[in-house]
Amino acid sequence: MSVGAPRGLASSGQKPIAEILHPLSAAEEPLSVSVTVNVEGDKEAGLTNGTPVETSSPASTSSLFNRLQLDDDLEADVRDPYTESTETRDLFVTVDDPKKHVSTMETYITYRVSTKTTRVEFDLPEYCVRRRYQDFDWLRIKLEDSQPTHLIPPLPEKFVMKGVVDRFSEEFVETRMKALDKFLKRVADHPVLSFNPHLNAFLTAKDLNKRQGLALLTKVGESVKHVAGGYKLRARPAEFCAMGEYLDTFNQKLGTIDRIAQRILKEQSEYLTELREYGTVYSSWVGSEEELRRPLEGVAGCVTTCCGALEDLGENMSQDFLPVLREYVLYIESMKNVLRKRDQSQAEYEGRLEAAILRKQEDRTPMPLEVEKCQDKVECFNADLKADWERWQSNKRQDFKQLLTGMADKNINNYEKCQASWESLITLLQDKQTEDKMSETN
């Protein structure tokens, strides 16, 4: 392999690092600025998802952000490269059945993790184990350590504010269970993470020994944690800069929506309290106004219906809408973490390449093997990050389309219930008026 700038650098229009540092004399063999890898014969090297490397300039941040479109045509055109039909998938996982455990030392919740698979890596076709939150946290840490070039799906926050949220309440446990189920499904559907031995152990072991781990795989990520010591990244390629800027913009949008949604929930809760008291007034009025019994009971019934509809709307926002926003805020942090690791890997490569070129100028020593290894690491980061980015974007479009469609349906259902209730009251009042006229005539 000839040593030069990684594809991510070359495609951004930057000069190769070797050329920037020192132009070699004509008598010396120049460093190649391209990397050619033979994959299945003479096919052109591409990303892990089979997409050739882009050489055009990356899209702007605004155009990337505009990719959050919800029309069906876009969803049909932009396919998740790893999406598989139910017939071709071979690993199915489910998290359900939360149970509370009380001991003298602690109180905690466990969840049932069910697995069905046809993969040869598993000894049995079905497994059923119980796991608590810290087991899911262990799995994520192991995946992050052993697969440092990949985006690891986030877990829901571990800590909650005491006195504000009861972590053993049915609502909180249900919301956390859904988040854990989504986390595990995303890992199981990933073309690389789903084959990680740590996931296998998590899904199959009755007694998960978190102390043992899998030392060999864990060591893969150790070098990434400590790279770039003393090196400074010269310039992040433009396509990865666009990713970082998009994440900042997306994070700001989600934060604003979350703050406003929290205020709406608070105001709805206060309004619901007032509305219930409002309905009680009409109910108590009935005892002193027999002639107005039916209209007053009708109004009280309408207010009760509106209270129930508003309560359902608030539950949907707190249990379905807000958790998705928080998940993607955590996803953004995970993606930024992978970007930082990629930058560290590039900085290490640049530093080692600079040192190697200086040595070559002095004593004409061959290019060290460690420089090629660093270049391969950057190539791996670039390819894996691009593939995971496209997968994340596809999942995001699907999630937000479902989220916003569900929110619209819930609001429509809320107003339809209220409208139907008040319309029935008008019919009741008209009937009462007709009865009164008939009684006066008689």
XYZ file of N, CA and C in Angstrom, residues 192-387:
588
model
N -22.475 -4.535 11.950
C -21.203 -4.848 12.608
C -21.407 -5.111 14.096
N -22.077 -4.203 14.774
C -22.274 -4.328 16.223
C -23.019 -5.602 16.587
N -23.911 -6.062 15.720
C -24.718 -7.236 16.051
C -23.890 -8.511 16.125
N -22.665 -8.487 15.590
C -21.792 -9.658 15.653
C -20.747 -9.549 16.762
N -20.842 -8.516 17.573
C -19.881 -8.338 18.658
C -20.092 -9.415 19.727
N -19.027 -10.096 20.169
C -19.161 -11.158 21.187
C -19.739 -10.663 22.505
N -19.530 -9.386 22.835
C -20.116 -8.858 24.061
C -21.644 -8.869 23.986
N -22.195 -8.582 22.812
C -23.644 -8.650 22.635
C -24.123 -10.084 22.792
N -23.367 -11.013 22.229
C -23.703 -12.429 22.369
C -23.785 -12.823 23.837
N -22.786 -12.412 24.617
C -22.774 -12.733 26.047
C -23.948 -12.070 26.766
N -24.249 -10.844 26.391
C -25.353 -10.118 27.028
C -26.682 -10.820 26.780
N -26.861 -11.351 25.584
C -28.133 -11.959 25.206
C -28.299 -13.391 25.720
N -27.184 -14.068 25.987
C -27.273 -15.503 26.267
C -26.898 -15.910 27.679
N -25.969 -15.203 28.314
C -25.445 -15.657 29.607
C -26.486 -15.475 30.708
N -26.739 -16.528 31.452
C -27.661 -16.432 32.584
C -27.095 -15.527 33.670
N -25.808 -15.703 33.942
C -25.129 -14.875 34.938
C -24.065 -14.070 34.215
N -24.357 -12.824 33.943
C -23.446 -11.987 33.164
C -22.281 -11.552 34.032
N -21.097 -12.098 33.750
C -19.896 -11.744 34.507
C -19.269 -10.525 33.866
N -19.605 -9.364 34.383
C -19.133 -8.119 33.772
C -17.665 -7.856 34.045
N -17.071 -8.563 34.986
C -15.662 -8.322 35.308
C -14.736 -8.928 34.262
N -15.147 -10.078 33.708
C -14.282 -10.744 32.748
C -14.167 -9.946 31.465
N -15.325 -9.617 30.882
C -15.302 -8.917 29.606
C -14.638 -9.781 28.550
N -14.241 -9.178 27.467
C -13.499 -9.853 26.423
C -12.270 -8.998 26.160
N -11.191 -9.354 26.821
C -10.021 -8.491 26.881
C -9.444 -8.175 25.510
N -9.406 -9.161 24.621
C -8.790 -8.940 23.319
C -9.534 -7.877 22.527
N -10.875 -7.959 22.531
C -11.638 -6.960 21.796
C -11.533 -5.586 22.433
N -11.510 -5.558 23.752
C -11.431 -4.284 24.449
C -10.141 -3.553 24.099
N -9.067 -4.314 23.893
C -7.782 -3.690 23.589
C -7.797 -2.973 22.248
N -8.739 -3.366 21.361
C -8.808 -2.714 20.059
C -9.033 -1.219 20.207
N -9.841 -0.851 21.198
C -10.159 0.559 21.380
C -9.185 1.322 22.229
N -8.261 0.618 22.893
C -7.368 1.306 23.811
C -6.489 2.322 23.104
N -5.964 1.937 21.913
C -5.062 2.860 21.217
C -5.778 4.127 20.812
N -7.081 4.017 20.510
C -7.832 5.194 20.090
C -7.977 6.181 21.243
N -8.078 5.656 22.472
C -8.246 6.538 23.618
C -7.019 7.410 23.858
N -5.859 6.898 23.482
C -4.623 7.585 23.848
C -3.857 8.115 22.636
N -4.503 8.165 21.488
C -3.795 8.661 20.313
C -3.677 10.171 20.377
N -2.898 10.678 19.453
C -2.745 12.123 19.252
C -2.110 12.825 20.438
N -1.341 12.075 21.217
C -0.660 12.727 22.319
C 0.394 13.691 21.817
N 0.202 14.957 21.995
C 1.157 15.943 21.533
C 0.925 16.400 20.115
N 0.053 15.716 19.366
C -0.227 16.106 17.990
C -1.443 17.023 17.948
N -1.433 17.904 16.971
C -2.562 18.809 16.797
C -3.116 18.637 15.397
N -4.421 18.423 15.312
C -5.072 18.211 14.026
C -4.908 19.447 13.157
N -4.419 19.237 11.925
C -4.198 20.380 11.044
C -5.527 20.946 10.528
N -6.378 20.072 10.012
C -7.683 20.524 9.513
C -8.597 19.323 9.347
N -9.787 19.422 9.922
C -10.777 18.353 9.728
C -11.315 18.464 8.304
N -11.412 17.344 7.569
C -11.962 17.390 6.208
C -13.336 18.044 6.192
N -13.635 18.714 5.077
C -14.850 19.517 4.986
C -16.114 18.707 5.233
N -16.139 17.451 4.749
C -17.359 16.657 4.920
C -17.624 16.368 6.390
N -16.576 16.183 7.179
C -16.760 15.931 8.602
C -17.018 17.232 9.366
N -16.502 18.337 8.840
C -16.861 19.643 9.412
C -18.353 19.893 9.245
N -18.881 19.538 8.061
C -20.316 19.714 7.807
C -21.138 18.859 8.769
N -20.644 17.651 9.052
C -21.334 16.796 10.022
C -21.389 17.464 11.393
N -20.245 17.986 11.838
C -20.192 18.632 13.144
C -21.106 19.840 13.229
N -21.126 20.641 12.174
C -21.986 21.820 12.162
C -23.461 21.416 12.149
N -23.778 20.372 11.405
C -25.156 19.891 11.379
C -25.588 19.439 12.768
N -24.724 18.700 13.458
C -25.059 18.206 14.793
C -25.293 19.364 15.757
N -24.481 20.416 15.658
C -24.681 21.588 16.522
C -26.037 22.242 16.252
N -26.373 22.388 14.964
C -27.646 23.013 14.605
C -28.826 22.147 15.042
N -28.716 20.855 14.793
C -29.786 19.919 15.154
C -29.981 19.891 16.669
N -28.872 19.915 17.403
C -28.945 19.906 18.862
C -29.639 21.167 19.383
N -29.345 22.300 18.779
C -29.985 23.559 19.177
C -31.486 23.513 18.919
N -31.882 22.969 17.768
C -33.306 22.864 17.453
C -34.019 21.966 18.458
N -33.427 20.812 18.749
C -34.055 19.877 19.689
C -34.158 20.482 21.080
N -33.117 21.201 21.490
C -33.139 21.836 22.803
C -34.258 22.864 22.917
N -34.456 23.652 21.859
C -35.519 24.658 21.862
C -36.894 24.002 21.917
N -37.071 22.959 21.094
C -38.355 22.253 21.092
C -38.628 21.624 22.456
N -37.599 21.045 23.059
C -37.772 20.395 24.364
C -38.180 21.407 25.434
N -37.525 22.570 25.457
C -37.862 23.591 26.460
C -39.302 24.080 26.296
N -39.701 24.337 25.033
C -41.068 24.806 24.793
C -42.069 23.721 25.149
N -41.767 22.484 24.782
C -42.679 21.372 25.097
C -42.846 21.202 26.602
N -41.767 21.402 27.355
C -41.856 21.304 28.814
C -42.771 22.393 29.372
N -42.668 23.601 28.822
C -43.544 24.692 29.268
C -44.996 24.399 28.914
N -45.221 23.849 27.716
C -46.578 23.504 27.305
C -47.163 22.460 28.245
N -46.356 21.455 28.592
C -46.828 20.417 29.517
C -47.210 21.010 30.869
N -46.379 21.926 31.355
C -46.667 22.554 32.640
C -47.957 23.363 32.584
N -48.115 24.143 31.514
C -49.325 24.957 31.369
C -50.553 24.078 31.175
N -50.407 22.985 30.447
C -51.524 22.060 30.269
C -51.942 21.441 31.600
N -50.948 21.103 32.426
C -51.243 20.517 33.731
C -52.009 21.511 34.608
N -51.574 22.766 34.590
C -52.269 23.795 35.370
C -53.676 24.034 34.823
N -53.795 24.061 33.504
C -55.107 24.258 32.877
C -56.036 23.089 33.199
N -55.489 21.869 33.220
C -56.286 20.685 33.523
C -56.841 20.748 34.945
N -56.036 21.232 35.866
C -56.500 21.391 37.253
C -57.662 22.374 37.323
N -57.529 23.497 36.639
C -58.591 24.495 36.623
C -59.848 23.952 35.937
N -59.648 23.207 34.862
C -60.787 22.688 34.113
C -61.591 21.687 34.944
N -60.904 20.880 35.725
C -61.616 19.924 36.591
C -62.440 20.650 37.654
N -61.864 21.699 38.227
C -62.625 22.490 39.202
C -63.813 23.169 38.532
N -63.625 23.588 37.307
C -64.687 24.235 36.537
C -65.864 23.281 36.337
N -65.575 22.035 35.992
C -66.638 21.051 35.802
C -67.356 20.717 37.087
N -66.627 20.720 38.202
C -67.234 20.414 39.499
C -68.295 21.447 39.879
N -68.079 22.675 39.501
C -69.049 23.738 39.807
C -70.403 23.422 39.189
N -70.417 22.989 37.928
C -71.667 22.662 37.247
C -72.326 21.436 37.872
N -71.517 20.460 38.283
C -72.079 19.264 38.910
C -72.762 19.612 40.226
N -72.166 20.472 41.029
C -72.748 20.857 42.317
C -73.958 21.780 42.145
N -74.005 22.485 41.024
C -75.099 23.399 40.736
C -76.420 22.636 40.531
N -76.311 21.410 40.037
C -77.497 20.617 39.710
C -78.433 20.478 40.910
N -77.903 20.342 42.113
C -78.723 20.118 43.301
C -79.660 21.257 43.617
N -79.339 22.467 43.184
C -80.176 23.628 43.512
C -80.985 24.129 42.331
N -80.825 23.551 41.158
C -81.557 23.993 39.962
C -82.108 22.769 39.227
N -83.242 22.250 39.716
C -83.808 21.043 39.125
C -84.210 21.265 37.675
N -84.708 22.444 37.349
C -85.140 22.724 35.981
C -83.972 22.743 34.994
N -82.789 23.021 35.528
C -81.605 23.067 34.660
C -80.734 21.810 34.774
N -81.314 20.769 35.361
C -80.510 19.569 35.619
C -79.840 19.047 34.350
N -80.633 18.803 33.323
C -80.067 18.196 32.106
C -79.013 19.090 31.443
N -79.252 20.383 31.249
C -78.191 21.234 30.665
C -76.936 21.299 31.531
N -77.121 21.415 32.854
C -75.952 21.504 33.734
C -75.151 20.202 33.739
N -75.876 19.091 33.776
C -75.179 17.800 33.704
C -74.479 17.633 32.362
N -75.112 18.175 31.308
C -74.478 18.105 29.985
C -73.172 18.877 29.934
N -73.175 20.095 30.490
C -71.948 20.901 30.522
C -70.874 20.207 31.349
N -71.275 19.675 32.514
C -70.307 18.968 33.360
C -69.712 17.767 32.631
N -70.554 17.053 31.871
C -70.058 15.915 31.103
C -69.094 16.338 30.013
N -69.390 17.462 29.334
C -68.489 17.973 28.295
C -67.126 18.341 28.875
N -67.153 19.007 30.013
C -65.898 19.401 30.648
C -65.099 18.163 31.059
N -65.786 17.137 31.560
C -65.106 15.892 31.939
C -64.463 15.235 30.719
N -65.174 15.206 29.601
C -64.632 14.641 28.362
C -63.399 15.411 27.907
N -63.471 16.734 27.975
C -62.326 17.569 27.578
C -61.130 17.332 28.500
N -61.404 17.115 29.767
C -60.320 16.830 30.718
C -59.613 15.526 30.346
N -60.403 14.498 30.032
C -59.812 13.215 29.657
C -59.002 13.312 28.386
N -59.511 14.049 27.392
C -58.786 14.205 26.127
C -57.477 14.960 26.332
N -57.517 16.021 27.155
C -56.312 16.799 27.420
C -55.286 15.979 28.195
N -55.770 15.142 29.107
C -54.860 14.292 29.873
C -54.154 13.285 28.965
N -54.901 12.700 28.021
C -54.299 11.778 27.055
C -53.249 12.486 26.202
N -53.543 13.725 25.823
C -52.604 14.495 25.003
C -51.311 14.758 25.758
N -51.426 15.094 27.050
C -50.232 15.334 27.855
C -49.420 14.073 28.065
N -50.086 12.940 28.273
C -49.380 11.674 28.443
C -48.622 11.295 27.178
N -49.222 11.544 26.022
C -48.538 11.253 24.763
C -47.270 12.085 24.628
N -47.356 13.356 25.007
C -46.182 14.216 24.886
C -45.073 13.792 25.846
N -45.429 13.439 27.068
C -44.418 13.095 28.070
C -43.848 11.693 27.881
N -44.648 10.757 27.362
C -44.206 9.370 27.250
C -43.711 8.985 25.863
N -44.174 9.696 24.831
C -43.789 9.337 23.462
C -42.970 10.419 22.764
N -43.388 11.669 22.904
C -42.733 12.757 22.160
C -41.396 13.152 22.778
N -41.405 13.509 24.055
C -40.176 13.993 24.696
C -39.069 12.935 24.762
N -39.374 11.659 25.032
C -38.284 10.661 25.046
C -37.531 10.559 23.729
N -38.217 10.736 22.609
C -37.533 10.678 21.313
C -36.585 11.868 21.166
N -37.031 13.045 21.600
C -36.146 14.216 21.546
C -34.895 13.977 22.389
N -35.084 13.453 23.583
C -33.937 13.222 24.472
C -33.007 12.152 23.902
N -33.593 11.138 23.280
C -32.755 10.096 22.676
C -31.838 10.688 21.616
N -32.377 11.582 20.798
C -31.549 12.147 19.730
C -30.565 13.188 20.248
N -30.865 13.830 21.353
C -29.857 14.681 21.985
C -28.672 13.825 22.432
N -28.957 12.663 23.009
C -27.893 11.742 23.415
C -27.187 11.157 22.194
N -27.938 10.922 21.132
C -27.342 10.424 19.885
C -26.330 11.433 19.345
N -26.667 12.704 19.447
C -25.759 13.746 18.968
C -24.443 13.699 19.730
N -24.517 13.509 21.057
C -23.291 13.403 21.851
C -22.472 12.186 21.443
N -23.145 11.079 21.156
C -22.440 9.874 20.714
C -21.746 10.109 19.381
N -22.438 10.780 18.467
C -21.845 11.050 17.160
C -20.659 12.009 17.278
N -20.791 13.012 18.137
C -19.671 13.935 18.338
C -18.465 13.205 18.940
N -18.725 12.235 19.797
C -17.646 11.459 20.399
C -16.887 10.677 19.338
N -17.612 10.072 18.383
C -16.953 9.343 17.298
C -16.159 10.309 16.418
N -16.712 11.486 16.164
C -15.987 12.490 15.375
C -14.679 12.894 16.062
N -14.722 13.054 17.400
C -13.499 13.410 18.134
C -12.455 12.298 18.019
N -12.900 11.057 18.115
C -11.963 9.933 17.970
C -11.368 9.898 16.566
N -12.199 10.191 15.572
C -11.685 10.234 14.204
C -10.627 11.321 14.054
N -10.890 12.480 14.650
C -9.921 13.582 14.594
C -8.616 13.197 15.290
N -8.727 12.511 16.407
C -7.529 12.068 17.119
C -6.719 11.100 16.269
N -7.416 10.212 15.580
C -6.726 9.249 14.719
C -6.031 9.959 13.564
N -6.687 10.961 12.983
C -6.062 11.728 11.904
C -4.857 12.502 12.421
N -4.984 13.076 13.616
C -3.865 13.845 14.183
C -2.659 12.940 14.423
N -2.901 11.735 14.895
C -1.793 10.795 15.103
C -1.120 10.464 13.777
N -1.936 10.233 12.757
C -1.374 9.925 11.440
C -0.538 11.077 10.902
N -1.053 12.285 11.012
C -0.318 13.448 10.518
C 1.006 13.618 11.250
N 0.969 13.421 12.579
C 2.198 13.579 13.354
C 3.235 12.542 13.000
N 2.806 11.286 12.876
C 3.764 10.218 12.537
C 4.287 10.384 11.113
N 3.420 10.819 10.194
C 3.854 11.025 8.820
C 4.882 12.143 8.734
N 4.651 13.224 9.464
C 5.599 14.339 9.469
C 6.961 13.886 9.986
N 6.943 13.124 11.087
C 8.204 12.636 11.649
C 8.900 11.690 10.682
N 8.133 10.842 9.986
C 8.725 9.892 9.044
C 9.342 10.595 7.851
N 8.692 11.646 7.368
C 9.231 12.394 6.227
C 10.539 13.084 6.603
N 10.602 13.625 7.816
C 11.842 14.271 8.263
C 12.979 13.255 8.351
N 12.669 12.070 8.847
C 13.712 11.035 8.939
C 14.144 10.579 7.550
N 13.190 10.487 6.633
C 13.519 10.055 5.280
C 14.417 11.068 4.586
N 14.201 12.339 4.848
C 15.047 13.366 4.255
C 16.471 13.293 4.781
N 16.596 12.875 6.039
C 17.914 12.843 6.661
C 18.714 11.610 6.277
N 18.105 10.418 6.352
C 18.879 9.202 6.115
C 18.242 8.250 5.109
N 17.213 8.713 4.384
C 16.543 7.923 3.352
C 16.025 6.578 3.867
N 15.546 6.549 5.099
C 14.974 5.323 5.648
C 13.592 5.096 5.045
N 13.165 3.846 4.872
C 11.837 3.577 4.304
C 10.728 4.054 5.244
N 9.582 4.208 4.683
C 8.439 4.663 5.471
C 8.071 3.594 6.511
N 8.042 3.955 7.789
C 7.743 2.963 8.844
C 6.364 2.336 8.658
N 6.246 1.086 9.090
C 4.984 0.369 8.999
C 3.908 1.025 9.864
N 4.323 1.655 10.957
C 3.351 2.269 11.856
C 2.607 3.412 11.181
N 3.250 4.065 10.200
C 2.568 5.135 9.475
C 1.448 4.553 8.622
N 1.733 3.428 7.954
C 0.692 2.775 7.159
C -0.456 2.313 8.045
N -0.143 1.820 9.238
C -1.198 1.377 10.163
C -2.070 2.555 10.596
N -1.429 3.679 10.854
C -2.199 4.868 11.229
C -3.093 5.329 10.075
N -2.556 5.231 8.855
C -3.353 5.609 7.700
C -4.542 4.674 7.550
N -4.316 3.383 7.741
C -5.420 2.417 7.662
C -6.486 2.714 8.713
N -6.034 3.139 9.908
C -6.980 3.446 10.979
C -7.863 4.639 10.594
N -7.260 5.664 9.981
C -8.035 6.821 9.540
C -9.019 6.416 8.445
N -8.540 5.576 7.509
C -9.421 5.090 6.449
C -10.615 4.353 7.041
N -10.353 3.528 8.027
C -11.414 2.765 8.677
C -12.406 3.692 9.365
N -11.889 4.696 10.090
C -12.759 5.663 10.748
C -13.645 6.374 9.729
N -13.035 6.837 8.642
C -13.793 7.578 7.635
C -14.920 6.737 7.038
N -14.589 5.493 6.660
C -15.581 4.627 6.029
C -16.702 4.262 6.993
N -16.332 3.858 8.219
C -17.348 3.444 9.192
C -18.227 4.617 9.615
N -17.612 5.784 9.786
C -18.376 6.955 10.218
C -19.363 7.387 9.138
N -18.933 7.360 7.884
C -19.838 7.731 6.795
C -21.009 6.755 6.701
N -20.711 5.467 6.812
C -21.781 4.466 6.733
C -22.770 4.621 7.890
